[in-house]
mmCIF file of C-alpha atoms and ligand atoms in Angstrom:
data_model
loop_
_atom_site.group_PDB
_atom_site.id
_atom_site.type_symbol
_atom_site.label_atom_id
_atom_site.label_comp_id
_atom_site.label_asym_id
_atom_site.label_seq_id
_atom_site.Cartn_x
_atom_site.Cartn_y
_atom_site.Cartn_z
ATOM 1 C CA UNK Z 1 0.000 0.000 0.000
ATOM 2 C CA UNK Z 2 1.698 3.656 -0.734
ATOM 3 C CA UNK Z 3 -0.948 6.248 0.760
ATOM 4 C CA UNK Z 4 -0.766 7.415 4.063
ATOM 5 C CA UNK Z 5 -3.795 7.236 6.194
ATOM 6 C CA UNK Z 6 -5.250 10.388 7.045
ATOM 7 C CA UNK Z 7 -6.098 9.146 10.704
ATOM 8 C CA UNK Z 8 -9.437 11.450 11.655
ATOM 9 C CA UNK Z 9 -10.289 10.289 15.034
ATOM 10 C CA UNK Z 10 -7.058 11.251 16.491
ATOM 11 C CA UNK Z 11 -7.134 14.305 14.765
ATOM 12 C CA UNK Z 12 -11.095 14.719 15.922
ATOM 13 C CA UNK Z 13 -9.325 13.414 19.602
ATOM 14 C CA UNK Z 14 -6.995 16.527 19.811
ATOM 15 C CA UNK Z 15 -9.733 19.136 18.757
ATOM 16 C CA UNK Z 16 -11.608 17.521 21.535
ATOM 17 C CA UNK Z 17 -8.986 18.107 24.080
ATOM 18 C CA UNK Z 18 -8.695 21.762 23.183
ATOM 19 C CA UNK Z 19 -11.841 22.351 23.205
ATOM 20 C CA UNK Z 20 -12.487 20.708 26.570
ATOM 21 C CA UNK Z 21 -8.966 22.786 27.929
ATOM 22 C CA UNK Z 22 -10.921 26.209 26.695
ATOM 23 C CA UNK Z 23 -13.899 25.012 28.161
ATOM 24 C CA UNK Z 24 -12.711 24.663 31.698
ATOM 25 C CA UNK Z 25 -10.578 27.689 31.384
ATOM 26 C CA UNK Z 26 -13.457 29.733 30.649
ATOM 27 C CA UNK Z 27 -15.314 28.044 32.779
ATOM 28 C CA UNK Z 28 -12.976 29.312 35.807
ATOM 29 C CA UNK Z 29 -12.626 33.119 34.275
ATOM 30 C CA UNK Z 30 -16.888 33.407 34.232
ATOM 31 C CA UNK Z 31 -18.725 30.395 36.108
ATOM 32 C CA UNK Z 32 -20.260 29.508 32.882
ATOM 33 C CA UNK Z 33 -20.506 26.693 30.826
ATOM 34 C CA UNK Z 34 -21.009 26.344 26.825
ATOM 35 C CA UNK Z 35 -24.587 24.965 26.179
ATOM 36 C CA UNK Z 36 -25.697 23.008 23.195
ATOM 37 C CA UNK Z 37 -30.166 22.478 22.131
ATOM 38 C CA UNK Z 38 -31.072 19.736 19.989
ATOM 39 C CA UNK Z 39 -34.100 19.260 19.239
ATOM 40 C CA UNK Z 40 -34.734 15.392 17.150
ATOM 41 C CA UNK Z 41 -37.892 14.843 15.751
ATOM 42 C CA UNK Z 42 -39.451 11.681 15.517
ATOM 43 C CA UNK Z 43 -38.063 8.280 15.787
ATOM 44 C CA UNK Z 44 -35.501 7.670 13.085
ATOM 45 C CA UNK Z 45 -32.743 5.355 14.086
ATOM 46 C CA UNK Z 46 -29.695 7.089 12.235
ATOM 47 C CA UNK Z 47 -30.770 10.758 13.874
ATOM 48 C CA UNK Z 48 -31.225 8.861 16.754
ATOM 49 C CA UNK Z 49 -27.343 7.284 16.944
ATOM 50 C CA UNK Z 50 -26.582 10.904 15.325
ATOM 51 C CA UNK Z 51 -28.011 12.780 18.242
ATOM 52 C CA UNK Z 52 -27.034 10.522 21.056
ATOM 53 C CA UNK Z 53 -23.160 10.613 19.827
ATOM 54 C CA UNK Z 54 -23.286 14.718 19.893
ATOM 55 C CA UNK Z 55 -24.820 14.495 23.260
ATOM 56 C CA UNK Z 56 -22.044 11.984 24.386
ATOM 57 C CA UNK Z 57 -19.476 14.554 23.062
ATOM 58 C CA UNK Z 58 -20.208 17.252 24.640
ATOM 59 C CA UNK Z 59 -20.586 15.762 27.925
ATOM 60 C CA UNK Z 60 -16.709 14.514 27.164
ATOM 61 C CA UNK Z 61 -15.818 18.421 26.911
ATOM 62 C CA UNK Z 62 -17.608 19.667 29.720
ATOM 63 C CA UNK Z 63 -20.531 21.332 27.240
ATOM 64 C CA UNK Z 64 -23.878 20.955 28.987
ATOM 65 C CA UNK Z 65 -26.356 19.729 26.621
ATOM 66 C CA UNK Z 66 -30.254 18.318 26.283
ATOM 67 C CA UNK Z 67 -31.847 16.549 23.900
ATOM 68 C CA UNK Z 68 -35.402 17.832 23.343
ATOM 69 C CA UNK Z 69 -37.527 14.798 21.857
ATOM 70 C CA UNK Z 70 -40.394 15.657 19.977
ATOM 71 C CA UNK Z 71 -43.118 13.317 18.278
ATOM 72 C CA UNK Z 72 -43.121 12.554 15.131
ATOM 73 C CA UNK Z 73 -46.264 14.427 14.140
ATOM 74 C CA UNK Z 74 -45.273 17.870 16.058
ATOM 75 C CA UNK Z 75 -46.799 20.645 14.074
ATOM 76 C CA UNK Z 76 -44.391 22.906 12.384
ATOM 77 C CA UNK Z 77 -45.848 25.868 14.465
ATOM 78 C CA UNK Z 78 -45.081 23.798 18.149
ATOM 79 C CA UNK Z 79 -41.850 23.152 16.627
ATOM 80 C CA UNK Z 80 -40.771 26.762 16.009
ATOM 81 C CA UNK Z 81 -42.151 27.930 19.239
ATOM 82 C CA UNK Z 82 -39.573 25.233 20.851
ATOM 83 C CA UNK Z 83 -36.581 27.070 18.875
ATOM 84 C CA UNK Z 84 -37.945 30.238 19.891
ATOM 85 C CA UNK Z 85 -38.203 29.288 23.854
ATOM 86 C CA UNK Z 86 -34.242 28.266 23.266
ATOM 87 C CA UNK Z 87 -33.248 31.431 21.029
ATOM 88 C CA UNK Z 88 -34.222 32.879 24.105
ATOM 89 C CA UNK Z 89 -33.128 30.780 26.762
ATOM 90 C CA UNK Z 90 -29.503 32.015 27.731
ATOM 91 C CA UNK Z 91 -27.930 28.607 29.079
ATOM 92 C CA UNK Z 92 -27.609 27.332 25.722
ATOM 93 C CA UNK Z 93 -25.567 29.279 23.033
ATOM 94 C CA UNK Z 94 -26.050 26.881 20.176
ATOM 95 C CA UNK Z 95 -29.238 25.046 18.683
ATOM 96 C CA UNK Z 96 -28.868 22.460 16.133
ATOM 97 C CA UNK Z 97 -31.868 20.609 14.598
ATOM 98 C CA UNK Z 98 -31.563 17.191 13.269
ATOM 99 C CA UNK Z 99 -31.906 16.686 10.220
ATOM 100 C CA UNK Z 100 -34.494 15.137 8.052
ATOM 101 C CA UNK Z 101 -37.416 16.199 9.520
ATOM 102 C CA UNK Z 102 -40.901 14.672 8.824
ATOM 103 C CA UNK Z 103 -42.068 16.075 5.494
ATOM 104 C CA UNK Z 104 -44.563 17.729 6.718
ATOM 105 C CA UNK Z 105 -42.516 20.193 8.100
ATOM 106 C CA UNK Z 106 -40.737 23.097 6.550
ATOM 107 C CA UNK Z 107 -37.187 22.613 6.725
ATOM 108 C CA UNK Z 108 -36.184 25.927 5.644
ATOM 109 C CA UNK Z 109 -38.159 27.960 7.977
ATOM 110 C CA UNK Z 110 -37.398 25.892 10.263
ATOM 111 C CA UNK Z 111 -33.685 26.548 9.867
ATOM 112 C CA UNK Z 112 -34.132 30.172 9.212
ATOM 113 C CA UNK Z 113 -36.018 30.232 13.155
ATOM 114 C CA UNK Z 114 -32.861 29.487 14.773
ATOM 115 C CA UNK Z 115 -31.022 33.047 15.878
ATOM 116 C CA UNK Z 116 -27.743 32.885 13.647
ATOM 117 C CA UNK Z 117 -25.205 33.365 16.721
ATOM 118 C CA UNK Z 118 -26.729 30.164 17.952
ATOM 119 C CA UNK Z 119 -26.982 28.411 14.624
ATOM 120 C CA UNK Z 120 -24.135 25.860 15.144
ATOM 121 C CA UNK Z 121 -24.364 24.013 11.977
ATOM 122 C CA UNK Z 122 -24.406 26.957 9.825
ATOM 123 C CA UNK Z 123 -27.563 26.313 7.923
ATOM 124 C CA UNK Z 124 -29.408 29.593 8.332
ATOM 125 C CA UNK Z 125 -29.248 31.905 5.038
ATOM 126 C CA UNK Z 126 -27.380 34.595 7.089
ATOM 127 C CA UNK Z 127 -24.569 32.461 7.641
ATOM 128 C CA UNK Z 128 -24.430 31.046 4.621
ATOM 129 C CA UNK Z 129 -24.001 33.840 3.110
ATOM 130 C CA UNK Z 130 -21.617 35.299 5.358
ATOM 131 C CA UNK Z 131 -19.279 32.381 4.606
ATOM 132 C CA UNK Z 132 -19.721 32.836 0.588
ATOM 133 C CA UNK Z 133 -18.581 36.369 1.167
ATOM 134 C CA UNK Z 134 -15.203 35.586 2.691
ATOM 135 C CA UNK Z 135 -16.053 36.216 6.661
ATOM 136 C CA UNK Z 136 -18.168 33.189 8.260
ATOM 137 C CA UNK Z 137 -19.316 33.680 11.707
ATOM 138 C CA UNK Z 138 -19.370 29.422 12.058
ATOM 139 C CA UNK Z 139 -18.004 27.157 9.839
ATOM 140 C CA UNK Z 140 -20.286 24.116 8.887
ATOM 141 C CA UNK Z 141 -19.093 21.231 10.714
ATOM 142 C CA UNK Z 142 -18.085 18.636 8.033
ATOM 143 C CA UNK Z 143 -16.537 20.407 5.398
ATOM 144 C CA UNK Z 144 -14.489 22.615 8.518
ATOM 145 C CA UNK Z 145 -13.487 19.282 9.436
ATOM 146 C CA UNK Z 146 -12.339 18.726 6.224
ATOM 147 C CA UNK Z 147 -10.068 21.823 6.059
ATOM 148 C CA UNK Z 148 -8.741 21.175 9.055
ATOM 149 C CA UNK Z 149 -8.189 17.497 8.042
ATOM 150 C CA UNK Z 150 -5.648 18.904 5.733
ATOM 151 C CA UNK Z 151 -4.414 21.360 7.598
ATOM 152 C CA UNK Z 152 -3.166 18.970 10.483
ATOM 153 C CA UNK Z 153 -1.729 16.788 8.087
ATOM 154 C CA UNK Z 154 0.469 19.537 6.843
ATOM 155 C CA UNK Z 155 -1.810 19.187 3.083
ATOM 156 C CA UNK Z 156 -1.520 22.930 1.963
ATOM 157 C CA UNK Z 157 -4.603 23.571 -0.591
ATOM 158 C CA UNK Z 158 -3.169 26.776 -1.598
ATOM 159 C CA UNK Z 159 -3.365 26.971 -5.421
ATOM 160 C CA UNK Z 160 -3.934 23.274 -5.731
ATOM 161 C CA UNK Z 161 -7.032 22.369 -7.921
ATOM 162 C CA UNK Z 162 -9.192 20.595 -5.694
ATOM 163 C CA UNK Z 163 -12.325 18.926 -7.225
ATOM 164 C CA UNK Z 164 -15.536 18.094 -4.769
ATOM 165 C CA UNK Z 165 -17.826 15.738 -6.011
ATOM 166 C CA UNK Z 166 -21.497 16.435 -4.711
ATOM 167 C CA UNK Z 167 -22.716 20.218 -5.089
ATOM 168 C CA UNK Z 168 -24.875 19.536 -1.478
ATOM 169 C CA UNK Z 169 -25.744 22.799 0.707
ATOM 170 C CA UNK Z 170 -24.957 20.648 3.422
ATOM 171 C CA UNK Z 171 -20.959 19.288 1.867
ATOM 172 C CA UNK Z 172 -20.249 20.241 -1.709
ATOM 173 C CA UNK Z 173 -21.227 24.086 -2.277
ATOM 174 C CA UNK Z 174 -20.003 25.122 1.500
ATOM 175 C CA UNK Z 175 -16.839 23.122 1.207
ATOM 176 C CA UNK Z 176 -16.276 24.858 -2.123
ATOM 177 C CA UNK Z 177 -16.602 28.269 -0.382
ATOM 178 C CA UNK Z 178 -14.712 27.720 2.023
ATOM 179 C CA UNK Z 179 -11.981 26.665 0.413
ATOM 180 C CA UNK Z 180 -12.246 29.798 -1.931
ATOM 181 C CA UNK Z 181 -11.397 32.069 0.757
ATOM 182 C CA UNK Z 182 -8.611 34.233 0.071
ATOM 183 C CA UNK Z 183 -6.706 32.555 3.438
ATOM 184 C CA UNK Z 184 -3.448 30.418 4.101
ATOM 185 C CA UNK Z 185 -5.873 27.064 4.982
ATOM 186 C CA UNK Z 186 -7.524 27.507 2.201
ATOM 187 C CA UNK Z 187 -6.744 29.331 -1.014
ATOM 188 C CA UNK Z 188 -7.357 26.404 -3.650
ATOM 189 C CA UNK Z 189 -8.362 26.313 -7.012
ATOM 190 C CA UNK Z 190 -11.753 24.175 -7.059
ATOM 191 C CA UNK Z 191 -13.797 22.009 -9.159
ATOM 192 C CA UNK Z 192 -17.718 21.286 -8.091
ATOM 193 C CA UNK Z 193 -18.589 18.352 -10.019
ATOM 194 C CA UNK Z 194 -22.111 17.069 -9.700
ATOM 195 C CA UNK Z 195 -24.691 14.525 -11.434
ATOM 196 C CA UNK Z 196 -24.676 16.096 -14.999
ATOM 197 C CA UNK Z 197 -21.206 15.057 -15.819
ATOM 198 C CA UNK Z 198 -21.547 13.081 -18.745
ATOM 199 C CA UNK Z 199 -17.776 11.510 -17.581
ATOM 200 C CA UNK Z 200 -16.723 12.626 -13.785
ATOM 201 C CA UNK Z 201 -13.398 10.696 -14.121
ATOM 202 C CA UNK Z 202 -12.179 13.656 -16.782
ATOM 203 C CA UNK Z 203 -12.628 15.752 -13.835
ATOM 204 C CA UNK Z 204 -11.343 13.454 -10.834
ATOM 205 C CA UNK Z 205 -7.976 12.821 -12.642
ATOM 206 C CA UNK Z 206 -6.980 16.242 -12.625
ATOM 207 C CA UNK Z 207 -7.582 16.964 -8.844
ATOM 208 C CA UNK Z 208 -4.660 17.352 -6.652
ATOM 209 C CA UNK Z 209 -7.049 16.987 -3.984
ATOM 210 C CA UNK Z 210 -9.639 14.657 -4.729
ATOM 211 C CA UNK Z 211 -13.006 15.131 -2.062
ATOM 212 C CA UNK Z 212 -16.153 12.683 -2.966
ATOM 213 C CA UNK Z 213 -19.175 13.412 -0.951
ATOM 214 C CA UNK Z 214 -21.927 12.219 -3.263
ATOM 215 C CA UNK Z 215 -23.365 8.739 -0.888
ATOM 216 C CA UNK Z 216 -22.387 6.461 -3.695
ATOM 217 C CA UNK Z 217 -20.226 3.612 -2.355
ATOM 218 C CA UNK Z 218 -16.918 3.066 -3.406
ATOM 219 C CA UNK Z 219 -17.562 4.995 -6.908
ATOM 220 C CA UNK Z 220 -14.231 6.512 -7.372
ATOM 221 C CA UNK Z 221 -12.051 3.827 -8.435
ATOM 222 C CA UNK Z 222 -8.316 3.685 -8.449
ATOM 223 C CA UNK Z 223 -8.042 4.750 -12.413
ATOM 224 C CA UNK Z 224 -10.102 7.653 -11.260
ATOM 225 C CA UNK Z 225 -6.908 9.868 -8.840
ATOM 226 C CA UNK Z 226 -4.419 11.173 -10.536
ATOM 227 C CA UNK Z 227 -1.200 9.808 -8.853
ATOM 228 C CA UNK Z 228 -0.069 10.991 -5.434
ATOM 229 C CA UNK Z 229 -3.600 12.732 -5.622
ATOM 230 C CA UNK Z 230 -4.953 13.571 -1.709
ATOM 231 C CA UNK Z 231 -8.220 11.659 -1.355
ATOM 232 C CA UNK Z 232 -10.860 13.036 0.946
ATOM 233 C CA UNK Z 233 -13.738 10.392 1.885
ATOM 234 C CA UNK Z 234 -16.763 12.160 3.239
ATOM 235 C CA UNK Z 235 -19.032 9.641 1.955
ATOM 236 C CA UNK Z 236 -20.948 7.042 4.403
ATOM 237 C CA UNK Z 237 -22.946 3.985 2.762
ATOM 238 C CA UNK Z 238 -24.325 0.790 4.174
ATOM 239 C CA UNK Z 239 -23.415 -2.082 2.347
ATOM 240 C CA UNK Z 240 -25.199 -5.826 2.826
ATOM 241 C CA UNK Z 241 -22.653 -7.603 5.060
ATOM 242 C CA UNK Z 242 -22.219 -10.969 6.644
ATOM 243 C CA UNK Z 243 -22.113 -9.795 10.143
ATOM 244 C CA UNK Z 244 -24.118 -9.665 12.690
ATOM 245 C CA UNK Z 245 -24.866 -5.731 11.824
ATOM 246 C CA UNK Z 246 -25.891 -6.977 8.362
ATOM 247 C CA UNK Z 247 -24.121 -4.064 7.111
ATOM 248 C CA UNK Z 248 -21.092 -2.413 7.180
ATOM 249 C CA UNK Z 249 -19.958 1.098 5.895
ATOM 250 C CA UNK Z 250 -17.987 2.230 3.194
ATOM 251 C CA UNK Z 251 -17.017 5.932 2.142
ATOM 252 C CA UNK Z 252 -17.347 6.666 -1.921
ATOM 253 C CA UNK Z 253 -14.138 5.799 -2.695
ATOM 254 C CA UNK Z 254 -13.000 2.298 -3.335
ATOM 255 C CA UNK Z 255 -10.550 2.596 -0.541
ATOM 256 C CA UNK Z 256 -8.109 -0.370 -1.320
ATOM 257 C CA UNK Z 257 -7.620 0.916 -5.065
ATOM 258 C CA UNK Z 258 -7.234 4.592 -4.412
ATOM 259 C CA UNK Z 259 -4.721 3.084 -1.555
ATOM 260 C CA UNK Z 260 -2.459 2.337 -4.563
ATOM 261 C CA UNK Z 261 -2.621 5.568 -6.295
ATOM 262 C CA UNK Z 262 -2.991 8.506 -3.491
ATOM 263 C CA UNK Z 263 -0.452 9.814 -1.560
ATOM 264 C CA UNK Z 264 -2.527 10.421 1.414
ATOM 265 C CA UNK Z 265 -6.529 9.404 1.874
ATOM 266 C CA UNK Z 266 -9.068 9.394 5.067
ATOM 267 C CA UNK Z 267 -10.740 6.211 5.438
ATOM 268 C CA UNK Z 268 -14.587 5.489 6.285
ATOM 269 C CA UNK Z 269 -15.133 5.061 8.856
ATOM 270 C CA UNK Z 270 -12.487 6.815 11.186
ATOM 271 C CA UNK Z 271 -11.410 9.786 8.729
ATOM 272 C CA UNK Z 272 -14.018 12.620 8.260
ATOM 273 C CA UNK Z 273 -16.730 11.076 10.503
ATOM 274 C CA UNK Z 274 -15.181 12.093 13.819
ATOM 275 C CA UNK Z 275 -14.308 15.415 12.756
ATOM 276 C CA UNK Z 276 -17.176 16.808 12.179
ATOM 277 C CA UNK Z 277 -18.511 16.204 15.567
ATOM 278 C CA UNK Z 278 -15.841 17.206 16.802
ATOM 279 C CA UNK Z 279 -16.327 20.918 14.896
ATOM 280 C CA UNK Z 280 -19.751 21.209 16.169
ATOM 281 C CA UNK Z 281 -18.280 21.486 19.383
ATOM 282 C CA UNK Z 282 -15.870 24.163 18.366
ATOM 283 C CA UNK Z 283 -18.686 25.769 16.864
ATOM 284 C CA UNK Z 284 -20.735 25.528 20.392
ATOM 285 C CA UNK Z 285 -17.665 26.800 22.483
ATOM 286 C CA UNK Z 286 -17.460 29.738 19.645
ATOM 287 C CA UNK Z 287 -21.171 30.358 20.581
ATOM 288 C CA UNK Z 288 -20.534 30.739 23.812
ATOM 289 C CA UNK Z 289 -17.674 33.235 23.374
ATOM 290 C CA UNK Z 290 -19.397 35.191 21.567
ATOM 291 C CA UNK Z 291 -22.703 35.146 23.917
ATOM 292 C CA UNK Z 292 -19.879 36.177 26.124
ATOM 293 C CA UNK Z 293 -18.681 39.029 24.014
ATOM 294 C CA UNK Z 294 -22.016 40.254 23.558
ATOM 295 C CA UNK Z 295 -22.217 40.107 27.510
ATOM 296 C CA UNK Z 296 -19.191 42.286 28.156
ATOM 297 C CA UNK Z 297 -19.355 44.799 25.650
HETATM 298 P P1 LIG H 301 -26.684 14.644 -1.161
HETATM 299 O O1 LIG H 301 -27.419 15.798 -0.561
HETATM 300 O O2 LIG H 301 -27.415 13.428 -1.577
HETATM 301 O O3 LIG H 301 -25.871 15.205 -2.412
HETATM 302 C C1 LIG H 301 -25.159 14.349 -3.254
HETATM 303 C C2 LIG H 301 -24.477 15.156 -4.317
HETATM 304 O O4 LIG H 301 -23.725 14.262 -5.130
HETATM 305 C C3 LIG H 301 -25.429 15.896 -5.245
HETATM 306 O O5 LIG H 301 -24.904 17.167 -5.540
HETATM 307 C C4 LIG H 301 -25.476 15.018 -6.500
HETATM 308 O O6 LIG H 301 -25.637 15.732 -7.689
HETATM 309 C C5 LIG H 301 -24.070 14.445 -6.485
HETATM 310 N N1 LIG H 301 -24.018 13.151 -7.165
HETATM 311 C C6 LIG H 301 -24.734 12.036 -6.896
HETATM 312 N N2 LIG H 301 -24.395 11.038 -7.719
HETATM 313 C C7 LIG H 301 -23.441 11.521 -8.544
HETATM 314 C C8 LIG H 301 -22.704 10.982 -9.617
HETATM 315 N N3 LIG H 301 -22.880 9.713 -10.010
HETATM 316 N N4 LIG H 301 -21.803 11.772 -10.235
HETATM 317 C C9 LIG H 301 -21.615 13.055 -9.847
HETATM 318 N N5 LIG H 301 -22.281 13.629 -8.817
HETATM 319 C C10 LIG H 301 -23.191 12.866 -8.191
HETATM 320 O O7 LIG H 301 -25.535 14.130 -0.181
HETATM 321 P P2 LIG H 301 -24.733 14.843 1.021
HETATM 322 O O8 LIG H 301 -25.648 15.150 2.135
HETATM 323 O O9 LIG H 301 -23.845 15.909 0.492
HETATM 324 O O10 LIG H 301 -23.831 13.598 1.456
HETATM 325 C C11 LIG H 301 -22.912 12.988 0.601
HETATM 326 C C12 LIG H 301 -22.281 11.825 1.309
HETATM 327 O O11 LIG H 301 -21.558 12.305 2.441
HETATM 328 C C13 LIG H 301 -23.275 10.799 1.871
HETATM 329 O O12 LIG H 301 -22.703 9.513 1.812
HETATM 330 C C14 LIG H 301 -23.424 11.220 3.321
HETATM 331 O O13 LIG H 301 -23.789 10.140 4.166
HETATM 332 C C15 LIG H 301 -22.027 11.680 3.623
HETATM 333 N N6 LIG H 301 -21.932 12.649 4.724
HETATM 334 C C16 LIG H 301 -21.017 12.404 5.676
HETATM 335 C C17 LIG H 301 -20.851 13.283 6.703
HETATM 336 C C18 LIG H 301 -19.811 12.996 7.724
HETATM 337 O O14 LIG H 301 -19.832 13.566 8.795
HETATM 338 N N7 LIG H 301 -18.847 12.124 7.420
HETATM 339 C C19 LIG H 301 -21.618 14.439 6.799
HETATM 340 C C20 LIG H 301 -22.552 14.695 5.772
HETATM 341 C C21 LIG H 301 -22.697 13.783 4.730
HETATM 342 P P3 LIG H 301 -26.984 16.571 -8.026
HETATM 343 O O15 LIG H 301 -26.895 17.824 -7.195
HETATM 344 O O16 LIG H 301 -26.862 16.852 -9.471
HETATM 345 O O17 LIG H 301 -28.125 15.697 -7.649
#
């Protein structure tokens, strides 16, 4: 095998620990502690692990956080008076609904009812837009993680053509802005390839850094990098396995193949997985500071 393995839980494992150090030292200067709402709606078993990992992490850092369960058939109107009673509430500095919600609810307005200093995931239109114009207030969680990925592993996207596969407002398009921005982490030249590509491996070869995030497993195949290419697995699938799961995951790359070819790659699961839990808890303890800010000023 010639890549090295971008290794994302102990890279998610020493975000943690800073986060948890600023935590306590804040902690000691004001008596206060970051708090993170979620609010999971209904009974889906992925949200469900989803949710009760986040909770688990923040109790690791010292965040406080609840989990507000609500039934399946809540009515959009109960449901925004919930965000509203939080927006409000001043223990807790960052609200993240998880998503999908039942279709009878409005996702959008539901997103756009969270106040954007508390609006950890950066889904609300203000902050997305303050991140496509060069000065984010939060970073979304999994393509931050990504950056950082690189940036830890001393991968320097500056004027490299990077090419993102999956155009998603949750991935693709915020991924690609961010790693627009006119900054030292970021800088790249990028590629947003999505379904109408009549041939998507004319674009993959020419990436220096190579990220797939489009939930197709293992579609990038080894003649797909260009050589030494970085490969960046955000992808999560369930494949039919014979274990007693049933299942077992795979990222969108054909891992073993592009193992030949890259020079570095993140594997699924253990590469971008971790880290983008562990960036909605940077994005909680930035909350908090800047509650605190507001506070002092
Ligand atoms: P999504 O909303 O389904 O978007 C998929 C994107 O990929 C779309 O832009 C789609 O193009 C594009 N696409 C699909 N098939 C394609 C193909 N054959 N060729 C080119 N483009 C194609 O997915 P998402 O939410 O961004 O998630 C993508 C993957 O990342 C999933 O496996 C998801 O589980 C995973 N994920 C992981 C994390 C993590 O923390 N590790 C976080 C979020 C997501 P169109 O726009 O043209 O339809």
């Amino acid at each position: 095998m010639k890549a090295t393995i971008i290794d994302g839980k102990a890279i998610a494992g020493e975000i943690r620990q800073e986060v948890a150090e600023e935590v306590q030292q804040l902690q000691q200067r004001t008596g206060k502690t970051p708090g993170l709402a979620v609010l999971l709606v209904g009974d889906d078993p992925a949200s469900n692990v989803y949710v009760r990992q986040k909770g688990k992490a923040c109790q690791n850092v010292g965040i406080h956080s609840i989990t507000e369960h609500l039934p399946a058939d809540i009515s959009q109107e109960q449901l925004l008076k919930r965000i509203e009673a939080f927006n409000e509430n001043d223990r807790y500095h960052g609200i993240l609904v998880q998503l999908p919600l039942p279709s009878h609810i409005d996702t959008r307005k539901v997103l756009e009812a969270i106040r954007p200093e508390k609006d950890v995931d950066c889904f609300h239109p203000f902050n997305v837009g303050r991140l496509t114009i060069g000065e984010p207030l939060f970073q979304p969680a999994t393509p931050a993680g990504v950056v950082e990925l690189l940036q830890r592993s001393g991968i320097s996207p500056v004027g490299k053509h990077v090419v993102i596969l999956g155009r998603s407002n949750i991935v693709g398009k915020p991924l690609a802005n961010l790693l627009l921005q006119k900054s030292p982490q970021a800088n790249a030249i990028v590629t947003v390839v999505h379904s109408a590509a009549d041939d998507v491996a004319y674009f993959t070869r020419q990436a220096d850094i190579l990220v797939a995030a489009i939930g197709r497993p293992e579609f990038v195949r080894g003649n797909m990098i260009k050589p030494d290419a970085v490969v960046i697995d955000v992808g999560v699938n369930r494949v039919p396995a014979d274990n007693e799961k049933g299942y077992r995951l795979v990222g969108d790359v054909a891992f073993d193949e592009a193992c030949e070819v890259a020079s570095h790659i993140t594997p699924v699961p253990g590469g971008v997985g971790p880290m983008t839990i562990a960036m909605l808890l940077k994005n909680t303890l930035l909350a908090f500071k800047l509650h605190l800010e507001h506070g002092e000023s």
